PDB file of C-alpha atoms in Angstrom:
ATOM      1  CA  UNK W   1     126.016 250.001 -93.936  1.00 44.00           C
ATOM      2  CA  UNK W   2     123.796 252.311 -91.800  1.00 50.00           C
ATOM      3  CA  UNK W   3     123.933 251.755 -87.831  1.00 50.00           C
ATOM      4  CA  UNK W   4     120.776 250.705 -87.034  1.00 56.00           C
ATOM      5  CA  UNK W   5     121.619 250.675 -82.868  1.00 49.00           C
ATOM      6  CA  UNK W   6     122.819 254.353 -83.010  1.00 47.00           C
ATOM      7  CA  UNK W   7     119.922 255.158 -85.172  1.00 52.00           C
ATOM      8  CA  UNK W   8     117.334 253.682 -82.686  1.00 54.00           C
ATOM      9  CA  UNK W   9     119.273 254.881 -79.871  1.00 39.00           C
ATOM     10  CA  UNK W  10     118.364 258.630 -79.568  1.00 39.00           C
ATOM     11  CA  UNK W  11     114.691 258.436 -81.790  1.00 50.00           C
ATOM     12  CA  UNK W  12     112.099 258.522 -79.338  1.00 49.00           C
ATOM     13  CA  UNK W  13     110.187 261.215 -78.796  1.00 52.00           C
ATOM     14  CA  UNK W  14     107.011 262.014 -76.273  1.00 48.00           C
ATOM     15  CA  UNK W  15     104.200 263.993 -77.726  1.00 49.00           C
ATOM     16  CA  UNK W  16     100.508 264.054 -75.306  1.00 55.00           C
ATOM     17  CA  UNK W  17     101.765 261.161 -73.720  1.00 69.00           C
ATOM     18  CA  UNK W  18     102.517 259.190 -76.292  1.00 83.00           C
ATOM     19  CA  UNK W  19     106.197 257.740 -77.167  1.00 92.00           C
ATOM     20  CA  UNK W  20     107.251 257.298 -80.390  1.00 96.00           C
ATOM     21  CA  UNK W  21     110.118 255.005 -81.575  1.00 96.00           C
ATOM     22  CA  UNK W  22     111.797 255.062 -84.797  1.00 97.00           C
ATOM     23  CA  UNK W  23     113.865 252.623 -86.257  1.00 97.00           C
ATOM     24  CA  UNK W  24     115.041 250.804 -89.498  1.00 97.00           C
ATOM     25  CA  UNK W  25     112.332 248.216 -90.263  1.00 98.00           C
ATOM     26  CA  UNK W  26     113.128 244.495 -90.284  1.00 97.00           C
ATOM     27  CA  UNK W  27     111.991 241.517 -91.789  1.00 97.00           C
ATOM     28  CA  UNK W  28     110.149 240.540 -88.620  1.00 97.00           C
ATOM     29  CA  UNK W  29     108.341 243.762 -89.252  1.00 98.00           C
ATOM     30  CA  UNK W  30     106.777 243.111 -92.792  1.00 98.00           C
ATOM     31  CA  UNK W  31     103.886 241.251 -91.953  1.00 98.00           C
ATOM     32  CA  UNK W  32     102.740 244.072 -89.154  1.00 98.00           C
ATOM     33  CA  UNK W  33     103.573 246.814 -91.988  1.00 98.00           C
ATOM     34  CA  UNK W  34     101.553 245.213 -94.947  1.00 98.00           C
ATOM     35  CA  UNK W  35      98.318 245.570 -92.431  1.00 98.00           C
ATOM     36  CA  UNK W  36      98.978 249.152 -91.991  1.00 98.00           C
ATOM     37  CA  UNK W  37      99.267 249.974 -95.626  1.00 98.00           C
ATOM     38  CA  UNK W  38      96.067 247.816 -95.991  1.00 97.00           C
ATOM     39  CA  UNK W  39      93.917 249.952 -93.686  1.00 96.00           C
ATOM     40  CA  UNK W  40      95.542 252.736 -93.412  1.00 96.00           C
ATOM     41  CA  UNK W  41      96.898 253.394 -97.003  1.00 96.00           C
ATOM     42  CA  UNK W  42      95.440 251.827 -99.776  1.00 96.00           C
ATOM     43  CA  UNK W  43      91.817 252.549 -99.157  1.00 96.00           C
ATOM     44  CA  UNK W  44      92.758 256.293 -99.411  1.00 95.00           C
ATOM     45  CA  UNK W  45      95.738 256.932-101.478  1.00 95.00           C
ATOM     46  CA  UNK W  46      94.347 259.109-104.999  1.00 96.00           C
ATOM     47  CA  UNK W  47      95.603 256.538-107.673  1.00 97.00           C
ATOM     48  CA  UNK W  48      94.642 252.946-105.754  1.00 95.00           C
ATOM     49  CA  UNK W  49      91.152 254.544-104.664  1.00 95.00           C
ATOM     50  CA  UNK W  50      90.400 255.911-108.417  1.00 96.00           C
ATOM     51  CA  UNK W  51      90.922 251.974-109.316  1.00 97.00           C
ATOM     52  CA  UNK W  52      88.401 250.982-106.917  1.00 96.00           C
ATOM     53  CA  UNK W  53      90.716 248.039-105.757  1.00 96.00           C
ATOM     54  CA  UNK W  54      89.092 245.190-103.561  1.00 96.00           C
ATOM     55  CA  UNK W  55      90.781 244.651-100.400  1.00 96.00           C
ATOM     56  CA  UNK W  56      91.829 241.362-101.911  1.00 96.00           C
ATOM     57  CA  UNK W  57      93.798 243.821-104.688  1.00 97.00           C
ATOM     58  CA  UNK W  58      95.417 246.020-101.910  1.00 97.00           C
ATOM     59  CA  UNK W  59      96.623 243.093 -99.847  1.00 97.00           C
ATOM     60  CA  UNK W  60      98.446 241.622-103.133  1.00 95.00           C
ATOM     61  CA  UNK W  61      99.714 244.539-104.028  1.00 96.00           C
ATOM     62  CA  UNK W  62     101.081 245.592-100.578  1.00 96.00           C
ATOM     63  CA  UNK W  63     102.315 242.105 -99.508  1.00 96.00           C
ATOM     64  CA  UNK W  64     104.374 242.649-103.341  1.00 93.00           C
ATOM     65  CA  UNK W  65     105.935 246.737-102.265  1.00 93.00           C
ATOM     66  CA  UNK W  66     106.906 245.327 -98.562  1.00 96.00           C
ATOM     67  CA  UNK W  67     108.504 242.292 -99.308  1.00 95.00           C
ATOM     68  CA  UNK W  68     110.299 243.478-101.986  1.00 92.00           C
ATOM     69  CA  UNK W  69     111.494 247.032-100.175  1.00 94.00           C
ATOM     70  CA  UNK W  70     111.796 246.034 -96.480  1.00 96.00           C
ATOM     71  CA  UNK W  71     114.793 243.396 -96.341  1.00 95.00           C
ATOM     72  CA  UNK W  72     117.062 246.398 -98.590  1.00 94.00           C
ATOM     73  CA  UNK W  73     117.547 247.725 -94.664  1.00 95.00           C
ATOM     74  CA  UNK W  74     116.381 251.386 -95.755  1.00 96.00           C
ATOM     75  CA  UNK W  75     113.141 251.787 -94.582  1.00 97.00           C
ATOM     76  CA  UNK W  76     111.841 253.272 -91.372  1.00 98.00           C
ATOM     77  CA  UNK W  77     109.371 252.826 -89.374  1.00 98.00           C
ATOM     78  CA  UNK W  78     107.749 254.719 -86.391  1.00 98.00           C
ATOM     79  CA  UNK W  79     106.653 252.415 -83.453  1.00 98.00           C
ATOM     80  CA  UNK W  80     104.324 253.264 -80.336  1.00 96.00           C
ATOM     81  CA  UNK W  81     106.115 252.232 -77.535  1.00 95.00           C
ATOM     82  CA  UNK W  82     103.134 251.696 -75.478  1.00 93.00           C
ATOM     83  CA  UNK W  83     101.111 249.446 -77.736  1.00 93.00           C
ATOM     84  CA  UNK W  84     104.269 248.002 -79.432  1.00 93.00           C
ATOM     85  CA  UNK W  85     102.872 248.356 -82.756  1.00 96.00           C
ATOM     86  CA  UNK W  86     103.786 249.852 -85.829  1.00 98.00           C
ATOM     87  CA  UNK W  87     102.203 253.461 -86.711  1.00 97.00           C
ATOM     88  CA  UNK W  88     103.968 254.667 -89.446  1.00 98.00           C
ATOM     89  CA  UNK W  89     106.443 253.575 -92.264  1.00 98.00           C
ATOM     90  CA  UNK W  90     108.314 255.714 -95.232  1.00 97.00           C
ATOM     91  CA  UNK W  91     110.263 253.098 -97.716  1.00 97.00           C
ATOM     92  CA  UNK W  92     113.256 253.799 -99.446  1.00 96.00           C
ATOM     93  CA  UNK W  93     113.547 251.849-102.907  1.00 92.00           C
ATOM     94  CA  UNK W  94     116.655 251.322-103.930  1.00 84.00           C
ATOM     95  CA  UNK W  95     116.159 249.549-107.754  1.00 69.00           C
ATOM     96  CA  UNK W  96     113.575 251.776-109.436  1.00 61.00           C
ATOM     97  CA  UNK W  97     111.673 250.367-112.662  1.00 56.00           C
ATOM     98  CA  UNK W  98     112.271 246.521-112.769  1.00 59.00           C
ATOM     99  CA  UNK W  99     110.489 245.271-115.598  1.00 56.00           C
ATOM    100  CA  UNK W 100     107.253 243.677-114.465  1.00 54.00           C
ATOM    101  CA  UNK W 101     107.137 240.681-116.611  1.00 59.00           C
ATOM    102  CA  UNK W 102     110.319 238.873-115.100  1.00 52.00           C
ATOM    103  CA  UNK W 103     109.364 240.354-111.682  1.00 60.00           C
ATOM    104  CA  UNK W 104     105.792 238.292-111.493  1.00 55.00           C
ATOM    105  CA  UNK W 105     107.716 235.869-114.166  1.00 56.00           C
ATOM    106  CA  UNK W 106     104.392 232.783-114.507  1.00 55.00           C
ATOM    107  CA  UNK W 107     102.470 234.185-111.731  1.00 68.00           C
ATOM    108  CA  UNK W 108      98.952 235.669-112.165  1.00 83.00           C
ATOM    109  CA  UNK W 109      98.304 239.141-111.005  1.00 90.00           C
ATOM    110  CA  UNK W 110      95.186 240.836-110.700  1.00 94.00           C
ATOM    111  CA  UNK W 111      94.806 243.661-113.403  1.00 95.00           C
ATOM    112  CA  UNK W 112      94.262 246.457-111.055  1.00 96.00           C
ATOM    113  CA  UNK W 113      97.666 245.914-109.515  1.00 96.00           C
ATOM    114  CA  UNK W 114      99.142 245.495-112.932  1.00 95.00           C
ATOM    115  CA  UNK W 115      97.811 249.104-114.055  1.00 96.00           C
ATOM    116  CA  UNK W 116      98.957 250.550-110.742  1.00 96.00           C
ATOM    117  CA  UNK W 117     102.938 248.717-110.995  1.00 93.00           C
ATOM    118  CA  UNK W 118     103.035 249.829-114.726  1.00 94.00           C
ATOM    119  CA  UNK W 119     102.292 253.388-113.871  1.00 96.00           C
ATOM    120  CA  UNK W 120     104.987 253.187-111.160  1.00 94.00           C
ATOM    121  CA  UNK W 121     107.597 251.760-113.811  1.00 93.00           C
ATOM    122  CA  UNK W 122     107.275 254.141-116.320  1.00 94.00           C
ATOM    123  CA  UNK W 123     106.941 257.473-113.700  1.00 95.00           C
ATOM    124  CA  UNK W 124     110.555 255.762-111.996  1.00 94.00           C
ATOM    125  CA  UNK W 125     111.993 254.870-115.503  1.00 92.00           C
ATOM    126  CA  UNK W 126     112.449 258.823-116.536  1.00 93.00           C
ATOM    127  CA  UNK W 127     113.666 259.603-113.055  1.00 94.00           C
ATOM    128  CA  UNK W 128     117.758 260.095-114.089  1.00 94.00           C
ATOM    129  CA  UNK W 129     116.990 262.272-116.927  1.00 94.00           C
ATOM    130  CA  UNK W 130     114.807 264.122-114.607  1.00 93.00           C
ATOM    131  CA  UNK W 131     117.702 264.304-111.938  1.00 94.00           C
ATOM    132  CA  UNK W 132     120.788 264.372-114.260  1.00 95.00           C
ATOM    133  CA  UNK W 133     122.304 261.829-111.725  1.00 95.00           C
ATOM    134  CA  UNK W 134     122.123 258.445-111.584  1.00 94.00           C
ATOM    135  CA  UNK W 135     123.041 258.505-107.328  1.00 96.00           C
ATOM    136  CA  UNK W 136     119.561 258.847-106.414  1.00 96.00           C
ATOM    137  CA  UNK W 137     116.854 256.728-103.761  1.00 96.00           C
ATOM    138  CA  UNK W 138     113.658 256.737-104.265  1.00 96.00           C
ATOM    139  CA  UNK W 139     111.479 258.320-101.047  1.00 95.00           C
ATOM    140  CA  UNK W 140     108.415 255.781-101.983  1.00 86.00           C
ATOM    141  CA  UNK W 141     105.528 255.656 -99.669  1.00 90.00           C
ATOM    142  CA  UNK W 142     105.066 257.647 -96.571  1.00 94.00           C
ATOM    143  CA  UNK W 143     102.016 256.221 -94.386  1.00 96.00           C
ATOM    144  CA  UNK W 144     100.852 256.836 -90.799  1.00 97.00           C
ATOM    145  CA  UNK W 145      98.059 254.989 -89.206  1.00 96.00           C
ATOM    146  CA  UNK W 146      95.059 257.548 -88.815  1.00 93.00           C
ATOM    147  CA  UNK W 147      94.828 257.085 -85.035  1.00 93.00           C
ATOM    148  CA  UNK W 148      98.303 259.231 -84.950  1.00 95.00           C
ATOM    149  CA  UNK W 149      97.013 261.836 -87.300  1.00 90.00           C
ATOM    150  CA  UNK W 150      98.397 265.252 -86.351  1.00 89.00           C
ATOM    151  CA  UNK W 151     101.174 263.931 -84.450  1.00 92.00           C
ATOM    152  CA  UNK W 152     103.822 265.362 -86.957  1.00 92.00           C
ATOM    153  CA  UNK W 153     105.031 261.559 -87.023  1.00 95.00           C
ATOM    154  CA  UNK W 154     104.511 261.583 -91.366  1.00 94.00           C
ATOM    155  CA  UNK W 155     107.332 264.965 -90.458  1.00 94.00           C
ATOM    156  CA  UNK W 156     109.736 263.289 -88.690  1.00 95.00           C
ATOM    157  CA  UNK W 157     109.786 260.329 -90.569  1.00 96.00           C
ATOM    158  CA  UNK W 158     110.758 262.324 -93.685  1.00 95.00           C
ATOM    159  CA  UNK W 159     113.237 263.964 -92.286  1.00 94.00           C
ATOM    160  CA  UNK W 160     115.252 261.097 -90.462  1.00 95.00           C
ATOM    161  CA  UNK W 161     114.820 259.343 -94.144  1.00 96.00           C
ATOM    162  CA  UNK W 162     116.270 261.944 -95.242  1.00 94.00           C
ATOM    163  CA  UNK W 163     118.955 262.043 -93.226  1.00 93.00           C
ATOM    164  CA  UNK W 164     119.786 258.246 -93.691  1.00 95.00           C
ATOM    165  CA  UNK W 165     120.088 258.207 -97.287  1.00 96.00           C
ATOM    166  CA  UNK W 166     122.402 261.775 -97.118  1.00 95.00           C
ATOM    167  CA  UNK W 167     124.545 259.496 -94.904  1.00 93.00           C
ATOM    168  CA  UNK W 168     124.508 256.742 -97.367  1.00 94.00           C
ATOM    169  CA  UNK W 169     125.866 259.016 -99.981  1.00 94.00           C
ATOM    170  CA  UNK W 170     123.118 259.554-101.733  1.00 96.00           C
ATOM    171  CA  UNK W 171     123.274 262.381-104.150  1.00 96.00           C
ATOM    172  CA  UNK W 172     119.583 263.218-104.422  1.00 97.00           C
ATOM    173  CA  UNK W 173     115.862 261.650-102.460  1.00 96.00           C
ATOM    174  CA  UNK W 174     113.161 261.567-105.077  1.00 97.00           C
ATOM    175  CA  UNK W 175     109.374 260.468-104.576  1.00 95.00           C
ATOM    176  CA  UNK W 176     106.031 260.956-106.096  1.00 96.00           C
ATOM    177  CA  UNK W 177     103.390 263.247-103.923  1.00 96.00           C
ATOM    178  CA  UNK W 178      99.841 262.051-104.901  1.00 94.00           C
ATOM    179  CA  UNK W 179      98.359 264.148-102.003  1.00 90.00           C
ATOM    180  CA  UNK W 180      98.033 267.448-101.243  1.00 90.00           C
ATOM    181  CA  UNK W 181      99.512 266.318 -97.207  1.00 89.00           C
ATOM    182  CA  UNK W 182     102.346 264.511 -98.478  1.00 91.00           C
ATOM    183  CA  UNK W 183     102.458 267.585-101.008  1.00 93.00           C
ATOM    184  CA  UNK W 184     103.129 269.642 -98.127  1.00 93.00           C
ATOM    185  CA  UNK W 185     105.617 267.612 -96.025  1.00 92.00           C
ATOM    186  CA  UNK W 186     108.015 267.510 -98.925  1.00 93.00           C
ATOM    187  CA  UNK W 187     107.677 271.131 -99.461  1.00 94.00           C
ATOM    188  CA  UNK W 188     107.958 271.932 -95.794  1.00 92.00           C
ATOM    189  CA  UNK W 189     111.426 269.685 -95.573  1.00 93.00           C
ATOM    190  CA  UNK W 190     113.026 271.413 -98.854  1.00 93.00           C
ATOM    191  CA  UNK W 191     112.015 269.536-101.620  1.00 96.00           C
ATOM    192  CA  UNK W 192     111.223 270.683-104.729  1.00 96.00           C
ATOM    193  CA  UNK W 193     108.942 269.792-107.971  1.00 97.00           C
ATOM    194  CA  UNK W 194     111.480 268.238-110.434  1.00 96.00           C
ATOM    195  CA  UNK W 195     107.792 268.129-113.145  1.00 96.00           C
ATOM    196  CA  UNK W 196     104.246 267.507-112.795  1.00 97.00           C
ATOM    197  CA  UNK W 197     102.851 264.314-114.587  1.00 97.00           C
ATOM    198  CA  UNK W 198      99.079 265.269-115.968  1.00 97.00           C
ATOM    199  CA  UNK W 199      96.923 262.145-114.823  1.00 97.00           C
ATOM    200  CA  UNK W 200      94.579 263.064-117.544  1.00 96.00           C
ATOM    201  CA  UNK W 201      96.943 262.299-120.711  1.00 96.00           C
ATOM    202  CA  UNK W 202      98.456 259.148-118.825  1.00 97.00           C
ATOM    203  CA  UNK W 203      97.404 256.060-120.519  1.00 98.00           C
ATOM    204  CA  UNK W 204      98.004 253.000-119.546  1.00 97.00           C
ATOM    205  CA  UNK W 205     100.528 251.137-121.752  1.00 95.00           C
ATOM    206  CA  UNK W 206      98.364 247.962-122.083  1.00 95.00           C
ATOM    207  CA  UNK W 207      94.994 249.090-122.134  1.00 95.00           C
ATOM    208  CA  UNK W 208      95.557 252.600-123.574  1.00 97.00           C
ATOM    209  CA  UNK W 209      92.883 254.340-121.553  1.00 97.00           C
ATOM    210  CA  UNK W 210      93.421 257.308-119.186  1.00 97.00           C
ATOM    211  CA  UNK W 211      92.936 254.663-116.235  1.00 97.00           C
ATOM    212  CA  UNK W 212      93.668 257.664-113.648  1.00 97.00           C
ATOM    213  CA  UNK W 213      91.955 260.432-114.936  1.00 96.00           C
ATOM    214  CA  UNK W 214      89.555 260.470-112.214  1.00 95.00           C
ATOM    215  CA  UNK W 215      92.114 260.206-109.600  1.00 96.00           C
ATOM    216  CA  UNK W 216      91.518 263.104-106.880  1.00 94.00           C
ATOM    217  CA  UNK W 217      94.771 264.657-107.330  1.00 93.00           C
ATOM    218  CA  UNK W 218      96.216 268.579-106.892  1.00 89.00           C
ATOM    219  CA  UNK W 219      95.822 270.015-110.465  1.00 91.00           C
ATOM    220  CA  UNK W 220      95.681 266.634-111.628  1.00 94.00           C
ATOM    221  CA  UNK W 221      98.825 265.656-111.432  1.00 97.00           C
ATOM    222  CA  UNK W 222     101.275 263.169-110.013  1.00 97.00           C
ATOM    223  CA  UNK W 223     104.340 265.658-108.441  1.00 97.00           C
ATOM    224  CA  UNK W 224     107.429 264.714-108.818  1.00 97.00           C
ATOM    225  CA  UNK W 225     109.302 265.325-105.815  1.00 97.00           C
ATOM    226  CA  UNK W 226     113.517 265.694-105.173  1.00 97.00           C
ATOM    227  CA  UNK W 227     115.535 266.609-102.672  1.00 96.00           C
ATOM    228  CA  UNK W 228     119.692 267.738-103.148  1.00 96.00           C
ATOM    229  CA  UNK W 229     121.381 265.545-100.178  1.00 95.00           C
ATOM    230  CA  UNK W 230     124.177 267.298-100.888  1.00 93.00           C
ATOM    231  CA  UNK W 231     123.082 270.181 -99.443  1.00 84.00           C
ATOM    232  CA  UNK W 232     122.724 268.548 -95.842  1.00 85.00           C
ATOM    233  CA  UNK W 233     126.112 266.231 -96.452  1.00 78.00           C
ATOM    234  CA  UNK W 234     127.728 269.995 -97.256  1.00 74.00           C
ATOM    235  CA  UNK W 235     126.167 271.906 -93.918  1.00 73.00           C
ATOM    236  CA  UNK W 236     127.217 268.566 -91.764  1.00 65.00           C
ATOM    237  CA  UNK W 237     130.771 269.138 -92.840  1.00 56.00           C
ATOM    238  CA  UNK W 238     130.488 272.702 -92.485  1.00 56.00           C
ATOM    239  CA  UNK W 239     129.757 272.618 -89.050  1.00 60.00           C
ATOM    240  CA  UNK W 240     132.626 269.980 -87.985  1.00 49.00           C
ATOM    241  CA  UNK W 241     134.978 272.834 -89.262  1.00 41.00           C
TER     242      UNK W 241
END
């Protein structure tokens, strides 16, 4: 398992006078990290917004994604030293595509986070015919609190997750971009467009309507994003020659 004292140890970094800690998140962490994606997330992420969830909705569906990805030990977060409070999280998922009726088994779940998990299992359940490999993490969520806008912390975070799972032996780092910003960060750290899913065919399997076809996205579509670890595993070695 990953080092989470060595990975702590050299990951702050001073920017206009404010420090910046990252870290792997813990358990301790998830109730601080469901209030950022809350605020800071939800409200404004393309597919949750064109749902018009209530606040009630996000908080359901949030306290569901953190609980669930936070205690795999493969998540980071990016701390303010100062304040001591969290400002930023990426999530690495490590079982893509459970099946949603034994996940929530008897337990009642608000249709608007239904719509939004079923999307999310059928976009993950394609992903090793899209990646010919099975040896794959999913990149899933990338927030930052918009006090620290413009602070490159969304940057760094991607890259030291990207780093982690190389040294986990992943084979490849896949997410979905459903914003033109985190559009851009995957681009600007090397990965590429594995396909495009068109928002306005998707229907939901349930309903059968195009429940996102309003969503605000880049050419109306859902990207989906990969990155070769390989590649970094390969140039690591290279330069231990």
């Amino acid at each position: 398992m990953f080092d989470d004292a060595k990975f702590e140890s050299a990951d702050v970094s001073m920017s206009s006078e404010l420090a910046i800690t990252y870290r792997l998140l813990r358990n301790d962490d998830i109730n601080d990290v469901i209030e950022l994606l809350v605020e800071h997330y939800m409200p404004y992420e393309p597919l949750s917004k064109c749902l018009n969830m209530t606040k009630e909705e996000m908080r359901l569906y949030a306290d569901e994604a953190v609980r669930e990805v936070i205690p795999a030990g493969i998540s980071i977060g990016a701390f303010d030293d100062i304040r001591k409070t969290v400002c930023g999280v990426t999530f690495g998922t490590l079982d893509p595509h459970q099946n949603l009726d034994a996940k929530h088994g008897s337990r009642e779940v608000p249709v608007k986070v239904e719509i939004l998990q079923r999307f999310e299992e059928w976009a993950e359940s394609t992903l090793s015919t899209d990646l010919g490999s099975t040896n794959f993490v999913i990149a899933d969520l990338l927030v930052v609190s918009s006090e620290y806008s413009n602070r490159k912390i969304a940057t760094e975070l991607s890259k030291r997750q990207m780093i982690l799972f190389a040294e986990l032996g992943f084979d490849f780092s896949v997410g979905f971009a459903t914003s033109e910003k985190s559009l851009m960060i995957d681009k600007k750290i090397g990965y590429k467009c594995a396909r495009k899913i068109n928002m306005l065919s998707y229907r939901d399997s349930d309903t059968g309507e195009t429940v996102f076809a309003q969503a605000e996205l880049k050419h109306n579509c859902v990207h989906v994003m990969y990155k070769d670890l390989r590649e970094i595993r390969s140039k690591k070695l290279n330069s231990l020659l």
